[in-house]
PDB file of C-alpha atoms in Angstrom:
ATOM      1  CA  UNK A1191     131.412 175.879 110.206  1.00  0.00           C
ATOM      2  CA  UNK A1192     134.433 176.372 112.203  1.00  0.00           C
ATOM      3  CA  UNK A1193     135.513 172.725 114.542  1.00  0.00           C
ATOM      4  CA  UNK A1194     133.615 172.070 117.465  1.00  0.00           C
ATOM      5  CA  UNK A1195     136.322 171.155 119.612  1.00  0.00           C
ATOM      6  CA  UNK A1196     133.777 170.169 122.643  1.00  0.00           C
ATOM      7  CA  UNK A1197     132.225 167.604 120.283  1.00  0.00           C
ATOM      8  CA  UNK A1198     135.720 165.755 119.066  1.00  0.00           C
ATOM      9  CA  UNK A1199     136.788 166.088 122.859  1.00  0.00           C
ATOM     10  CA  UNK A1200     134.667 163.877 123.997  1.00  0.00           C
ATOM     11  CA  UNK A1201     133.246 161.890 121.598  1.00  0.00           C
ATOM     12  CA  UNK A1202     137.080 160.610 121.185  1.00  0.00           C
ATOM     13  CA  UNK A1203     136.334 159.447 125.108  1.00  0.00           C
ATOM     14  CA  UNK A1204     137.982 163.258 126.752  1.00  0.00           C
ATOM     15  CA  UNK A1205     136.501 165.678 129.352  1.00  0.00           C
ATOM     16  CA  UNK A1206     134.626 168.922 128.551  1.00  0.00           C
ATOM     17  CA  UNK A1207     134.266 171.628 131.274  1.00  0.00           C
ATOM     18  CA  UNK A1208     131.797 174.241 130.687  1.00  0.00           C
ATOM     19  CA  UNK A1209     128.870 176.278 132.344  1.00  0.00           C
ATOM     20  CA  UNK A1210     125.598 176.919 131.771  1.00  0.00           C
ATOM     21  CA  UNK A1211     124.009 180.839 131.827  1.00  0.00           C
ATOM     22  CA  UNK A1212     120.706 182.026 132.385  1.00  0.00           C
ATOM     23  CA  UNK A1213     120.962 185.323 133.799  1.00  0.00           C
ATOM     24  CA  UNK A1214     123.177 188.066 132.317  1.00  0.00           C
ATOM     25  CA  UNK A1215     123.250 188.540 128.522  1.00  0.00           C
ATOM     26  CA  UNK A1216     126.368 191.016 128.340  1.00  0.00           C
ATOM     27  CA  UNK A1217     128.081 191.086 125.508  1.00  0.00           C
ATOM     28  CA  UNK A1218     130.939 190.299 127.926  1.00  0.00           C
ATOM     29  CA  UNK A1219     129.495 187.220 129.633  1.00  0.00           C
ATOM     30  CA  UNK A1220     130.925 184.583 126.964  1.00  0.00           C
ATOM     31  CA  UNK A1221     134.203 186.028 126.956  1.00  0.00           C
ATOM     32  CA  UNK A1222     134.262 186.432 130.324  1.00  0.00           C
ATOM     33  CA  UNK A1223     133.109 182.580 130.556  1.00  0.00           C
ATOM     34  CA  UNK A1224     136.023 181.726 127.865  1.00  0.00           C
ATOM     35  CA  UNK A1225     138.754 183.165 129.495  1.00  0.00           C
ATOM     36  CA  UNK A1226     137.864 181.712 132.978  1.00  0.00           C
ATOM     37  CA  UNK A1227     138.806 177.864 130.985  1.00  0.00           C
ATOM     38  CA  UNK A1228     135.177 176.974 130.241  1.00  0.00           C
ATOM     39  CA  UNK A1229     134.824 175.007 127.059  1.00  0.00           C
ATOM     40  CA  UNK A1230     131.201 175.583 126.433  1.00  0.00           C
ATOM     41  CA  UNK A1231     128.205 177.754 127.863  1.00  0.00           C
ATOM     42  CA  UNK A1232     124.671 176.921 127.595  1.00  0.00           C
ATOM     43  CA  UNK A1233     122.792 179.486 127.209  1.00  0.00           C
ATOM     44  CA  UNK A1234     118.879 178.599 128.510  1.00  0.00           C
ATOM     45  CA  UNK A1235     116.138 179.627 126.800  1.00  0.00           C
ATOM     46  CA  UNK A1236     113.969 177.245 129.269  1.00  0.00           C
ATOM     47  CA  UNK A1237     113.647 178.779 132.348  1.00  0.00           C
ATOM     48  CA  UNK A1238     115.315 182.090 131.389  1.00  0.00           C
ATOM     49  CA  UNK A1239     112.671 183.975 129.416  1.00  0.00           C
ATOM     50  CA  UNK A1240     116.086 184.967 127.058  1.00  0.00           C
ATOM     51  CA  UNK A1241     114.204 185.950 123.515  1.00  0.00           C
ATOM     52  CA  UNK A1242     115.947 184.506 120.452  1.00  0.00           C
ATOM     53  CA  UNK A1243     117.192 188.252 119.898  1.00  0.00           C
ATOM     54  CA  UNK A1244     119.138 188.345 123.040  1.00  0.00           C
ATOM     55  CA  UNK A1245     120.035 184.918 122.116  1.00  0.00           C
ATOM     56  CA  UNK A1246     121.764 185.718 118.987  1.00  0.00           C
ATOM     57  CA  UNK A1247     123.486 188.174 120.564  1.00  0.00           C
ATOM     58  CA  UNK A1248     125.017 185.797 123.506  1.00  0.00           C
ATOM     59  CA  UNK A1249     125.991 183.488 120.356  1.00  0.00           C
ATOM     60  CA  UNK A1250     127.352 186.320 118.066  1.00  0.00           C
ATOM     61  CA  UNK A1251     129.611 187.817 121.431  1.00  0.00           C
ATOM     62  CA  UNK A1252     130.536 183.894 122.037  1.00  0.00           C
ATOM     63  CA  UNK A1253     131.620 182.800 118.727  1.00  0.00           C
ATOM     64  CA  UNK A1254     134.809 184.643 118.210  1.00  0.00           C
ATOM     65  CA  UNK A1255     136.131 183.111 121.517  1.00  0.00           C
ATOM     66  CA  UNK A1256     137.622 179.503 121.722  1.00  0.00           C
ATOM     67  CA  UNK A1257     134.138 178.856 124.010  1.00  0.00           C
ATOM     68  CA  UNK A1258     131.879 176.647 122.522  1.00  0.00           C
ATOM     69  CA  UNK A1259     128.088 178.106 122.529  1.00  0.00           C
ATOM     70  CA  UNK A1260     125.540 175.712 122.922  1.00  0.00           C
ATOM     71  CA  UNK A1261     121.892 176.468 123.382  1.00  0.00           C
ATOM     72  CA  UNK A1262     118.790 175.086 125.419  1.00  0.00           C
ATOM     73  CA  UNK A1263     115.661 175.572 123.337  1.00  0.00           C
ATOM     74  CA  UNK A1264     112.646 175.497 125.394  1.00  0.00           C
ATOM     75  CA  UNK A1265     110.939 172.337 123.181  1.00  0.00           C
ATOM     76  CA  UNK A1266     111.093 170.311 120.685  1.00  0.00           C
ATOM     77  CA  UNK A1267     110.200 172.521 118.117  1.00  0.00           C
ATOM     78  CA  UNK A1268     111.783 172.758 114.249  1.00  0.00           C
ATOM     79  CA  UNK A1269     111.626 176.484 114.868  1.00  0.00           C
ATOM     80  CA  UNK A1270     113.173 176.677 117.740  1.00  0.00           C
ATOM     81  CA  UNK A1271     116.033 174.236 116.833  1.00  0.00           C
ATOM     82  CA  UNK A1272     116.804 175.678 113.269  1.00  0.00           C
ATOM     83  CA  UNK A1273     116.297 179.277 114.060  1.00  0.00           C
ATOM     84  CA  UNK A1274     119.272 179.090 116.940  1.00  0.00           C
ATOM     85  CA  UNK A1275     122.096 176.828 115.095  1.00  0.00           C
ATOM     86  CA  UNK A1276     121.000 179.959 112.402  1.00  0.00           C
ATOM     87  CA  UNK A1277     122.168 182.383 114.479  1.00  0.00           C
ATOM     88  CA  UNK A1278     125.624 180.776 115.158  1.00  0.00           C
ATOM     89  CA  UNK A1279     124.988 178.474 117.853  1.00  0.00           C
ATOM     90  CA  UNK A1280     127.172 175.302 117.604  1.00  0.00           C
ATOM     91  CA  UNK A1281     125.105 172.917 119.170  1.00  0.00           C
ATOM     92  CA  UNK A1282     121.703 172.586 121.415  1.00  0.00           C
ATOM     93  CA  UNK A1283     120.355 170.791 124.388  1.00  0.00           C
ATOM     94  CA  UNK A1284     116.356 169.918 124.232  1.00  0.00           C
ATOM     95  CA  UNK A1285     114.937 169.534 127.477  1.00  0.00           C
ATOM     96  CA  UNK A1286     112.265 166.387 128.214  1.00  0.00           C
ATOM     97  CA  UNK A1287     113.511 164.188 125.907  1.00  0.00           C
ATOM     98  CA  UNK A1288     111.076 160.987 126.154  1.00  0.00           C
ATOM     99  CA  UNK A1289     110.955 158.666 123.332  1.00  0.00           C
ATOM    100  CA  UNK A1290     113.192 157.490 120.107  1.00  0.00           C
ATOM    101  CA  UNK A1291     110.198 159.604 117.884  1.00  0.00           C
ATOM    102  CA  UNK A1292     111.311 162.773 120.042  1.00  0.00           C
ATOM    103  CA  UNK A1293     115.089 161.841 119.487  1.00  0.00           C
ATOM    104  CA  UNK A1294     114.661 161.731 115.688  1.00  0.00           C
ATOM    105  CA  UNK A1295     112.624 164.759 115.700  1.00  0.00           C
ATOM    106  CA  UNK A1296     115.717 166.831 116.938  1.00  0.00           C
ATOM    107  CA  UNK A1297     117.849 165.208 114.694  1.00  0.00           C
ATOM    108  CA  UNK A1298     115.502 165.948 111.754  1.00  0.00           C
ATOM    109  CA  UNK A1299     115.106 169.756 112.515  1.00  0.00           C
ATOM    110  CA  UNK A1300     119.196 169.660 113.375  1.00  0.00           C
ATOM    111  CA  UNK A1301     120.681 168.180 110.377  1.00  0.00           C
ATOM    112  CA  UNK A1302     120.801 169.246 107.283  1.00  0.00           C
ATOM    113  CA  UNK A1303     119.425 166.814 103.876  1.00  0.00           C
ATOM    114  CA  UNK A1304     120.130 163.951 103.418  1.00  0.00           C
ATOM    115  CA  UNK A1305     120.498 163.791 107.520  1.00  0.00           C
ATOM    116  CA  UNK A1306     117.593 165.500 108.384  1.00  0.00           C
ATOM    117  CA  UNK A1307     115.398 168.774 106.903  1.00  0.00           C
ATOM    118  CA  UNK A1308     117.191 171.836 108.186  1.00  0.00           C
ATOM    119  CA  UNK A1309     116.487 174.399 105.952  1.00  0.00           C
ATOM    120  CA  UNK A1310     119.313 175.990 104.133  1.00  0.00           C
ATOM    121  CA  UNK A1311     120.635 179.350 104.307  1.00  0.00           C
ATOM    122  CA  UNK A1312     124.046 180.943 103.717  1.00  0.00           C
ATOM    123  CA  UNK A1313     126.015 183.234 103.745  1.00  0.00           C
ATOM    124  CA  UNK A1314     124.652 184.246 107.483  1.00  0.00           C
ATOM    125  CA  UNK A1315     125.860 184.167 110.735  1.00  0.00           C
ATOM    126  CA  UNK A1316     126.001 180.238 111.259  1.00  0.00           C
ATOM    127  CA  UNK A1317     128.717 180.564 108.787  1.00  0.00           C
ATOM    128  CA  UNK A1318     130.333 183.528 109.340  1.00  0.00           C
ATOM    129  CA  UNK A1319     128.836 185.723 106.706  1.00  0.00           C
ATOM    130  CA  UNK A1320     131.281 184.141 103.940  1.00  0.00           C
ATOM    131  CA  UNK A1321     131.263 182.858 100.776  1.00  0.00           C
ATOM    132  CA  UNK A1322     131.780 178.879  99.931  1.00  0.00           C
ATOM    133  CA  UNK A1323     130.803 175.856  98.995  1.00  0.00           C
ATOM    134  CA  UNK A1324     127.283 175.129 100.648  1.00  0.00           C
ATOM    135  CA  UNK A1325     127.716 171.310 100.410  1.00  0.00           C
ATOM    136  CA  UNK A1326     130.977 171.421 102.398  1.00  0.00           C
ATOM    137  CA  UNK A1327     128.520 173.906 104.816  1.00  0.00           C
ATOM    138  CA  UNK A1328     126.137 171.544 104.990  1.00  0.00           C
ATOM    139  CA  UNK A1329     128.628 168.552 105.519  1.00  0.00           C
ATOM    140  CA  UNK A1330     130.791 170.197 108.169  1.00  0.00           C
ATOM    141  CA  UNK A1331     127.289 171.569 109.741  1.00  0.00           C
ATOM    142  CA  UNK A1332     125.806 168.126 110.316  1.00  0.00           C
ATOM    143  CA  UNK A1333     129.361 166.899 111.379  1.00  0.00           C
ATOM    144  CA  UNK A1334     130.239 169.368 114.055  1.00  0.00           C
ATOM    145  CA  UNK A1335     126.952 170.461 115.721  1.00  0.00           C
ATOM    146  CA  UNK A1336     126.687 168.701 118.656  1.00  0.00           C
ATOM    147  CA  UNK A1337     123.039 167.477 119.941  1.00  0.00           C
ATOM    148  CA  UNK A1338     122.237 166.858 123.346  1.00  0.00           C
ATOM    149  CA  UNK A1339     118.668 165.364 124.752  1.00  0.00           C
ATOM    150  CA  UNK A1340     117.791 165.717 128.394  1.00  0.00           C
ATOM    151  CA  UNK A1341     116.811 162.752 129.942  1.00  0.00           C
ATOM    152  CA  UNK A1342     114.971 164.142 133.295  1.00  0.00           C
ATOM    153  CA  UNK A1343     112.039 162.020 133.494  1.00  0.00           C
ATOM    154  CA  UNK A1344     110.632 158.620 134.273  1.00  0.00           C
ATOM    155  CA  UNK A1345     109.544 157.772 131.072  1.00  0.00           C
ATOM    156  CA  UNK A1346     112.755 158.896 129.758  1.00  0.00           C
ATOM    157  CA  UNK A1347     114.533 156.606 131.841  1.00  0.00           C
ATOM    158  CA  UNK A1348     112.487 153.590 130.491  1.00  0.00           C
ATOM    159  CA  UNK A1349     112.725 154.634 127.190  1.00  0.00           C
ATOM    160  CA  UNK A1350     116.639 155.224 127.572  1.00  0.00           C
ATOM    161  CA  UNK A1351     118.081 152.606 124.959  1.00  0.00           C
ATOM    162  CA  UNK A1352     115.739 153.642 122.589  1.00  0.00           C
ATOM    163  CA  UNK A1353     116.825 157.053 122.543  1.00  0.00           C
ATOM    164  CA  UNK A1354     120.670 156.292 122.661  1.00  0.00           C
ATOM    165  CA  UNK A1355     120.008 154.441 119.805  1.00  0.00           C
ATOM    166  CA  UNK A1356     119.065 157.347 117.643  1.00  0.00           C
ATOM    167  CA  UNK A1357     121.891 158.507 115.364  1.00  0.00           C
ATOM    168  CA  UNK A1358     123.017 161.812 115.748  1.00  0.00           C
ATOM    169  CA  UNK A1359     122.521 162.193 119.000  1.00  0.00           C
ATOM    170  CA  UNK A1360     125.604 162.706 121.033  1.00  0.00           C
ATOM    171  CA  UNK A1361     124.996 163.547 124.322  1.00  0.00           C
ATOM    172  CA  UNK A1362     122.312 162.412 126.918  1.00  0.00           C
ATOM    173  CA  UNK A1363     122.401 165.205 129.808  1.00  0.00           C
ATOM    174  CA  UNK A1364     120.916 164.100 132.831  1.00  0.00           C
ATOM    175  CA  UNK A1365     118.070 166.798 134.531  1.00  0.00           C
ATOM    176  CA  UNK A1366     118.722 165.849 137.862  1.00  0.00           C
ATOM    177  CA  UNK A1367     115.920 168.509 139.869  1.00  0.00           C
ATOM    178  CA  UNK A1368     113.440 166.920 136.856  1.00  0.00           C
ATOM    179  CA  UNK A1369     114.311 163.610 137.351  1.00  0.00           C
ATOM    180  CA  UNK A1370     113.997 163.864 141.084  1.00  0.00           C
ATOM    181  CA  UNK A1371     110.498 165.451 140.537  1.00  0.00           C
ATOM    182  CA  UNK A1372     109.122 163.037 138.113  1.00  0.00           C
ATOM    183  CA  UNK A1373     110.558 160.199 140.371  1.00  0.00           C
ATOM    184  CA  UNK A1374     108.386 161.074 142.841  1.00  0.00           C
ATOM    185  CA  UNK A1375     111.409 161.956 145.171  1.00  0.00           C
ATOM    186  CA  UNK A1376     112.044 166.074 144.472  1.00  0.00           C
ATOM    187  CA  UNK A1377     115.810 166.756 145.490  1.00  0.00           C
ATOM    188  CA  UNK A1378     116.205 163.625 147.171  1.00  0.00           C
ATOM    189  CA  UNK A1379     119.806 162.542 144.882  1.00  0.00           C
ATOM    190  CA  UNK A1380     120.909 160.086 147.325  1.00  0.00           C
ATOM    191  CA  UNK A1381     117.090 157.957 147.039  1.00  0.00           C
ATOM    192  CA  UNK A1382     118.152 154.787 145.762  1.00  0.00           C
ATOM    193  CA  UNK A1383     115.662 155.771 143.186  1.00  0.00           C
ATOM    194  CA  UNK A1384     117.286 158.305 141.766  1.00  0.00           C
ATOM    195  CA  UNK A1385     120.990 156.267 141.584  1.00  0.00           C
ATOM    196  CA  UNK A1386     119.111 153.644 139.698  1.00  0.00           C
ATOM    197  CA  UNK A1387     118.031 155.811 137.226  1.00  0.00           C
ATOM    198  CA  UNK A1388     121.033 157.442 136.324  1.00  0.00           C
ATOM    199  CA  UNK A1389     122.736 154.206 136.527  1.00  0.00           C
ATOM    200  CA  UNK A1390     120.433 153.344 133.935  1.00  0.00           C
ATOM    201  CA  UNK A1391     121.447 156.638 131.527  1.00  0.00           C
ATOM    202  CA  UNK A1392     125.073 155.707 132.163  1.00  0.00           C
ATOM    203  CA  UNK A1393     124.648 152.282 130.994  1.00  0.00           C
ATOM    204  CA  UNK A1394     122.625 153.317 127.991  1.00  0.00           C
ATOM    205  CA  UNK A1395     125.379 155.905 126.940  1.00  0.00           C
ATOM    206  CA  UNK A1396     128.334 153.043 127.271  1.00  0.00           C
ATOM    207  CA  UNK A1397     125.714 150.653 125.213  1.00  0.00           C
ATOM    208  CA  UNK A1398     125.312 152.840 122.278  1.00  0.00           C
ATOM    209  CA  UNK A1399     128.333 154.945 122.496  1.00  0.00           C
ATOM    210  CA  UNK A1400     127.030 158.212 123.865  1.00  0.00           C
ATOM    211  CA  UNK A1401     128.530 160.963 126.056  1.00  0.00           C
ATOM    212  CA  UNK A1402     126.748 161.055 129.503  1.00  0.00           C
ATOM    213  CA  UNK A1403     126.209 164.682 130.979  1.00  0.00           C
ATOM    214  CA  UNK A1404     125.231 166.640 134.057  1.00  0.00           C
ATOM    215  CA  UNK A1405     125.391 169.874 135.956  1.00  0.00           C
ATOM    216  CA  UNK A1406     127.628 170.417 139.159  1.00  0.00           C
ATOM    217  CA  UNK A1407     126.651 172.723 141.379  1.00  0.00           C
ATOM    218  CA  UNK A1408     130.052 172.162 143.430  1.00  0.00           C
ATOM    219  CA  UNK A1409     133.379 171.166 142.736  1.00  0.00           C
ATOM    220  CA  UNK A1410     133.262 167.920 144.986  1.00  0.00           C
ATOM    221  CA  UNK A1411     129.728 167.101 143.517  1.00  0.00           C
ATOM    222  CA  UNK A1412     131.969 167.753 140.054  1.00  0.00           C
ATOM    223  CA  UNK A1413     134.732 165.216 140.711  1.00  0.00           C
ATOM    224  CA  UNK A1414     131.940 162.679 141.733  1.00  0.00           C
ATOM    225  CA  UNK A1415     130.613 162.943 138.569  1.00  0.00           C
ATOM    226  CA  UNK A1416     133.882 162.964 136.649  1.00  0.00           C
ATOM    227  CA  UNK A1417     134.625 159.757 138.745  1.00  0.00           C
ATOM    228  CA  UNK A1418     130.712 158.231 137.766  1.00  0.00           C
ATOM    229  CA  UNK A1419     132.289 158.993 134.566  1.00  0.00           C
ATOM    230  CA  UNK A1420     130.286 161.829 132.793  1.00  0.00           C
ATOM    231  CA  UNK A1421     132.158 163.199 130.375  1.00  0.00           C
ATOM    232  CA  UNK A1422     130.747 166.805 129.511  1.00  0.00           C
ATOM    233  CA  UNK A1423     130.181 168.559 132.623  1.00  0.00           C
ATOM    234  CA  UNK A1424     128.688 172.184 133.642  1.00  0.00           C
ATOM    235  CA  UNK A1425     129.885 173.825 136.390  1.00  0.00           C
ATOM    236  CA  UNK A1426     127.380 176.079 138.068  1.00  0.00           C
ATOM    237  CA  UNK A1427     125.262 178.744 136.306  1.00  0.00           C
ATOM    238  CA  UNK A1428     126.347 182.460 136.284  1.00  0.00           C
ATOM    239  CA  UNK A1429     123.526 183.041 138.948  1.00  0.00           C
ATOM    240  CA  UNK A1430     124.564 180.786 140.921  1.00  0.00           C
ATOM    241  CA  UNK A1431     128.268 181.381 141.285  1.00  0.00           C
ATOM    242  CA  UNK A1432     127.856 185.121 141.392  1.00  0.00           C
ATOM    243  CA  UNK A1433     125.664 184.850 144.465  1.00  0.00           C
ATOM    244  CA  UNK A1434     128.072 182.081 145.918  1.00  0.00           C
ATOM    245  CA  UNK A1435     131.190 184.158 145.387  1.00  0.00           C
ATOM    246  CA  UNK A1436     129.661 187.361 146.791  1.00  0.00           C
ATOM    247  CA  UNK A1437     127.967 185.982 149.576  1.00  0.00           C
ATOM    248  CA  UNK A1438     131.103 183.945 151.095  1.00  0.00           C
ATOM    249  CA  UNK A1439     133.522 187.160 150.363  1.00  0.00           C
ATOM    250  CA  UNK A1440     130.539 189.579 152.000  1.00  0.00           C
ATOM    251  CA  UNK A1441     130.383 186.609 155.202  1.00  0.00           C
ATOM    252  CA  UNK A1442     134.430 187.086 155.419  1.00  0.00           C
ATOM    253  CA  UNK A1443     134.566 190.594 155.445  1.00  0.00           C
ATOM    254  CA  UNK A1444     131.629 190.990 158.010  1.00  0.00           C
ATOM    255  CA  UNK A1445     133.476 188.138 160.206  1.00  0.00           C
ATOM    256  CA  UNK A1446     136.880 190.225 160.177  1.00  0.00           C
ATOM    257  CA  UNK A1447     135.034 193.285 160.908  1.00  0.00           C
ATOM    258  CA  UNK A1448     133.362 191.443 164.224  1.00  0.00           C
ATOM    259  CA  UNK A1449     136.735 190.308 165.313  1.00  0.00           C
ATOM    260  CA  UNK A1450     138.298 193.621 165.167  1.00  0.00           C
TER     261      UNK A1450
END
């Protein structure tokens, strides 16, 4: 398995840029992604409805750019989390994550033996389709996928410590519309409420060493962050920044056409 750059980045205390995707499986969209400067895409399998077909093909199209591809599997299922670091992926993000059980779960169905159960296969596209020593696979495998668990609920939040303490997991991603929701306080991210809680997730990642994570759906909601101090960021969703692009170039055109 080739480095994950994302992973050394900022588990050696850096900052990781990337983006998350959930509506345009090109074959173009990860390049298009990597030569923008994004580090990493997420590609969602959550809310987007993406098969794991159209999955492997956003990973395969990713993979020989210097992008990182990361997927969101819908659950916390071993055939969900096996079958896309199978198709290439180099790392995954598993929404709901509520409990230390859950956290070792991922970690079981991520790594392979003695780490966890992964099953093994070779000779594929997680590693390239080439020949070599499968315990250096394996080895490299467990060292450089990256696992990140969504904390985006209440219980979550309580259970916080416990899940930073798990081993092998490296990120905890905050779910901040989630969070909000289970909170009782839906989109309310000034509540009080809500800036305990995540206070709470970034004191849990300095505690046990983890990389706290978010999405920003602006660039000064971004540099708050950075300044919070989360270390692997996404910036928008291709949506998203489509529609925000075209709709303040469409606004500018139709202004200079009313002033003429």
């Amino acid at each position: 398995m080739r480095p994950n750059r994302v992973k050394s980045k900022v588990k050696t205390g850096g900052i990781s840029v990337g983006t998350f995707m959930f509506e345009f499986p090109t074959t173009g969209i990860g390049r298009i992604a990597a030569d923008a400067g994004a580090e990493f895409a997420v590609y969602d399998m959550e809310h987007s409805g993406w098969s794991v077909e159209t999955i492997g093909m956003l990973v395969a199209t990713t993979r020989p750019t210097d992008m990182i591809p990361l997927v969101r599997v819908p659950a916390t299922e071993y055939h969900f989390i096996a079958r896309v670091l199978d198709m290439g992926a180099m790392g995954i993000m598993v929404p709901m994550v509520e409990s230390a059980a859950q956290a070792r779960a991922i970690v079981e169905s991520a790594k392979y033996p003695p780490l966890g159960r992964r099953g093994a296969a070779f000779t594929i596209a997680h590693d390239d389709y080439t020949d070599g020593d499968i315990v250096e696979k394996m080895r490299t495998a467990n060292s450089e996928t990256i696992l990140i668990a969504q904390i985006e609920t209440a219980a979550g939040v309580r259970h916080v410590n416990e899940i930073a303490a798990v081993e092998g997991i490296d990120v905890l991603w905050i779910g901040h519309f989630d969070l909000s929701s289970s909170l009782g306080i839906p989109g309310q991210f000034d509540h009080p409420q809500f800036h305990g809680a995540v206070a709470e997730v970034l004191e849990a990642c300095r505690r046990h060493t983890k990389v706290p994570g978010f999405l920003a759906s602006d660039i000064a909601g971004g540099k708050r962050l950075l300044d919070q101090g989360f270390r692997m960021l996404a910036y928008g969703g291709d949506l998203w920044l489509y529609q925000a692009t075209l709709r303040q170039g469409v606004a500018a055109l139709q202004r200079h056409r009313q002033a003429t």
